[in-house]
Amino acid sequence: MEGFLNTYAGEIAVQTLGPEGKTVLLGGQNTLPFHYFEGSPAKPKFALEVTDSEPDDWAPWLQDFYADVKSSAVDWAKKSVDVFGADMIFLNLNSMGSDLPAAEIAAGVKRVAEAISVPLIVFGLGEKEKDSTVLPVVASVCSGLKLLLGPVLKENFQEIAQAALDHGHSIIAQVPMDVNLAKDLNIKLGKFFPMDRVVIDPLTCATGYGLEYAVSTMERIRLSAIVHDDKTLQSPIIARVGREAWKTKEALQDANKGILWEAVTAFSLLLSGADIVTLRHPESLQRVKSLVN
Amino acid sequence: ILIGENIQILSKAVSEALSGRNAQPLQDLAVKQAEAGVHWIDLNIGPARKNPTETMSWLVNVIQEKVGLPLSLDTTNPVAMEAGLAICRQRPLINSAAGTQESKDKMLPLAKQYNANVVISVFNDAGIPSDAAARAESIMETIDYANGLGIPNEDIWVDPILMPVGVGQSDILEVVEFVKMLPDIAPGIKSTIGLSNVSSGVPLHLRHILNRVMMVVLDLAGLHSAIVDSFDKELLALNAGEKPGIVSIIKQVMEGEDLSITSMSQEEIEYYKTARVIMGRDIYSPSWLEI
Ligand code: B12
Ligand code: SF4
């Protein structure tokens, strides 16, 4: 058997997320996803998504499922960890769509971060101006809480990455499904930001909605990092599955289809190299977790 | 063989001079390209939907007044193409025909009728072939068809169609492989390529070095000619063999060597890094020269 096994030159640096006592280790693998027979792959991490204000844009089934907690991000986050077993919480800053001042949004983030026993991922709207005004405030108010903060884009990475650097956070570098652009943003970040605090978000999508494109981009990123030892691409990958899976016409028709859609998409992206998948329903989390473990 | 690309409808100055029938700027462009040392002048008027015949005839006449170089007529409009072919003093180059049925019906026959050279691209009704083998299959089919019309291999310039490095980096190696195959699959055949395609989408100040390295690689692979920016002096110098040191670095990268850059000049380092990207040794990113 040994004759067929490969050892690879590249590896993904280990990253610790979350403050003392509630840390999670990301990355550290020296082989391809699930290649236990060839090295030590990283254990995937499952995050459950929460919103910092009413999740009006979520599928109706989800709003019913979380009816008891959806009006309080702190209760919702705690339940997702304590009852539903999330490894991390992914906090969508929906409130950035309203005119709530940045300081108040940041204070809300801090309450969630301090209330839960796992690391917190904080995600803006993906709009370069709004994100670059709010996310730096969140970074400073939550100084030292070691958040994973994003999205950082090539248009606004200076401000957000600098704030994350000053206050000890990791960042999510987002690129539109393109290995060349992913490499470029990492090179630009690498000039002033520690590369072992960068996670790549390749803007993945749902099964049936061009998944092959997401899969091929992620595979190219991970193959360059592990097989070709391309230092500029040796970052963990996050796949934000919840939003894309639950906006499909299938998920909007039927809750069970939504769960299946989310689970199948998450599992496919884990096979393609995702280190963190963010999900919206605990049932799909359990199904994929049982598959993976 | 270098074909100057600078008379190009996409450039504002050219399209204004053309629509205003203002010969001077176009003639200057042709003369400057000839002085730069290219061997052919490409006249790219695009689809030329508005009075194609008159536009092409006017352009060919005013250019031939000032420049003696042979002309490559670059239009997708067969009517405009024919108008130009009829009045070319030197044997022209049809740029271009392809493997599509439409091109076989409307463009290829013109090569026979006017005894012209003809660029045939690997493009066919199924689109752009994805690798060297698919390119070979497509071009052989079209070459057979052209031979059937009485067009010999010597008059056919095959265009492999080069993808931008930022879109299909791995496809570049397929093009190089395909160029190497040409003498075996079609003896006596010529070839050409739209060189600047490799760097489209790349930041402007970084485009030239990609084009130059691509030209040297394709030259070493046996390419007959290339459609190039006539005003890239260094590209012309490289083609004229004035930079053997740079060519040898590129050749070594092509042969799979890893070189140490400690003893290289800044220029050599940039050519070395670029050659590694062109040959797929490093994944492309717009900052490839900075790492
Ligand atoms: C509309 C459209 C979009 C819209 C989609 C809006 C939406 N989600 O409803 C927007 C502008 C957001 C978009 C974005 C992108 N698109 Co688009 N898009 C199209 C387009 C023009 C029509 C698709 C469509 O509506 N078909 C009709 C509907 C009824 O059929 P449908 O298949 O169910 O449509 C869904 C999918 O097509 C999906 N979708 C649309 N584009 C893309 C791209 C990818 C990669 C994925 C996963 C899904 C997806 O959204 C539609 C509704 O859910 C196609 C080209 C074409 N003519 O097919 C390109 C096309 C599908 N897109 C493409 C690309 C590359 C992208 C981007 C990756 C661009 C980028 N680099 O950022 C992003 C990916 C966004 C994402 N995460 O899904 C490519 C995909 C190439 C490939 N090999 O897969 C295509 C084929 C265009 C092209 N020729 O390159 N796109
Ligand atoms: S639909 Fe997609 S491929 Fe077409 S222009 Fe828009 S982003 Fe580009």
Coordinates of C-alpha atoms and ligand atoms in Angstrom, one line a residue, chain A residues 176-177 203-206 209-213 244 247 249, ligand 1:
Chain A
P176 CA -15.4 35.7 -6.0
M177 CA -14.6 32.1 -6.8
L203 CA -17.9 32.8 -2.2
T204 CA -19.2 29.2 -2.5
C205 CA -22.7 28.5 -3.6
A206 CA -25.4 25.8 -3.3
Y209 CA -26.4 26.4 -8.5
G210 CA -22.9 26.0 -10.0
L211 CA -21.4 23.9 -7.2
E212 CA -18.9 22.5 -9.6
Y213 CA -17.4 26.0 -9.9
E244 CA -26.9 30.0 -0.2
K247 CA -32.4 30.8 -0.6
K249 CA -36.3 27.5 -4.6
Ligands
B12_1 C1 -28.0 35.6 -13.6 C2 -26.6 35.1 -13.5 C3 -25.9 35.4 -12.3 C4 -26.6 36.2 -11.1 C5 -27.3 35.1 -10.3 C6 -28.4 35.6 -9.5 C7 -29.1 34.5 -8.8 N1 -28.3 33.7 -8.1 O1 -30.3 34.4 -8.9 C8 -25.4 36.8 -10.4 C9 -25.1 38.1 -11.1 C10 -25.5 36.9 -8.9 C11 -24.3 35.8 -10.8 C12 -23.2 35.7 -10.1 C13 -22.1 34.9 -10.5 N2 -22.0 34.2 -11.7 CO1 -23.5 34.0 -12.9 N3 -24.7 33.9 -14.3 C14 -25.9 34.3 -14.4 C15 -26.4 34.0 -15.9 C16 -26.3 35.2 -16.7 C17 -27.8 33.5 -16.0 C18 -28.1 32.4 -15.0 C19 -29.7 32.3 -14.9 O2 -30.3 33.1 -14.3 N4 -30.3 31.3 -15.6 C20 -31.7 31.2 -15.7 C21 -32.2 30.6 -14.3 C22 -33.7 30.5 -14.2 O3 -31.7 29.3 -14.4 P1 -30.8 28.8 -13.1 O4 -29.6 28.0 -13.7 O5 -31.6 28.2 -12.1 O6 -30.2 30.1 -12.5 C23 -29.5 30.0 -11.3 C24 -28.1 29.7 -11.4 O7 -27.6 30.0 -12.7 C25 -27.5 30.6 -10.3 N5 -26.2 31.2 -10.8 C26 -26.1 32.2 -11.6 N6 -24.8 32.4 -11.9 C27 -24.1 31.5 -11.1 C28 -22.7 31.3 -11.1 C29 -22.3 30.3 -10.2 C30 -20.8 29.9 -10.2 C31 -23.2 29.6 -9.4 C32 -22.7 28.6 -8.4 C33 -24.6 29.8 -9.6 C34 -25.0 30.7 -10.4 O8 -28.4 31.6 -9.9 C35 -29.6 31.4 -10.7 C36 -30.8 31.5 -9.8 O9 -30.5 30.8 -8.6 C37 -25.4 32.8 -16.2 C38 -25.1 32.7 -17.7 C39 -26.3 32.0 -18.3 N7 -26.8 32.5 -19.4 O10 -26.7 30.9 -17.9 C40 -24.2 33.2 -15.4 C41 -23.2 32.2 -15.0 C42 -24.0 31.0 -14.5 N8 -22.5 32.9 -13.9 C43 -21.2 32.5 -13.8 C44 -20.3 33.0 -12.9 C45 -18.8 32.7 -13.1 C46 -20.7 33.8 -11.8 C47 -19.9 34.3 -10.6 C48 -19.0 33.3 -10.0 C49 -19.2 35.6 -11.1 C50 -18.1 35.9 -10.2 N9 -16.9 35.6 -10.6 O11 -18.3 36.5 -9.1 C51 -20.9 34.7 -9.6 C52 -21.3 33.6 -8.6 C53 -22.4 34.0 -7.7 C54 -22.8 32.8 -6.8 N10 -22.2 32.6 -5.6 O12 -23.6 32.0 -7.2 C55 -20.8 31.6 -15.0 C56 -20.6 30.2 -14.4 C57 -19.5 29.6 -15.1 C58 -19.3 28.2 -14.6 N11 -18.3 27.5 -15.2 O13 -20.0 27.7 -13.7 C59 -22.0 31.8 -16.0 C60 -22.3 30.5 -16.8 C61 -21.7 33.0 -16.9 C62 -20.4 32.6 -17.7 N12 -20.7 32.3 -18.9 O14 -19.3 32.6 -17.2 N13 -24.6 35.2 -11.9

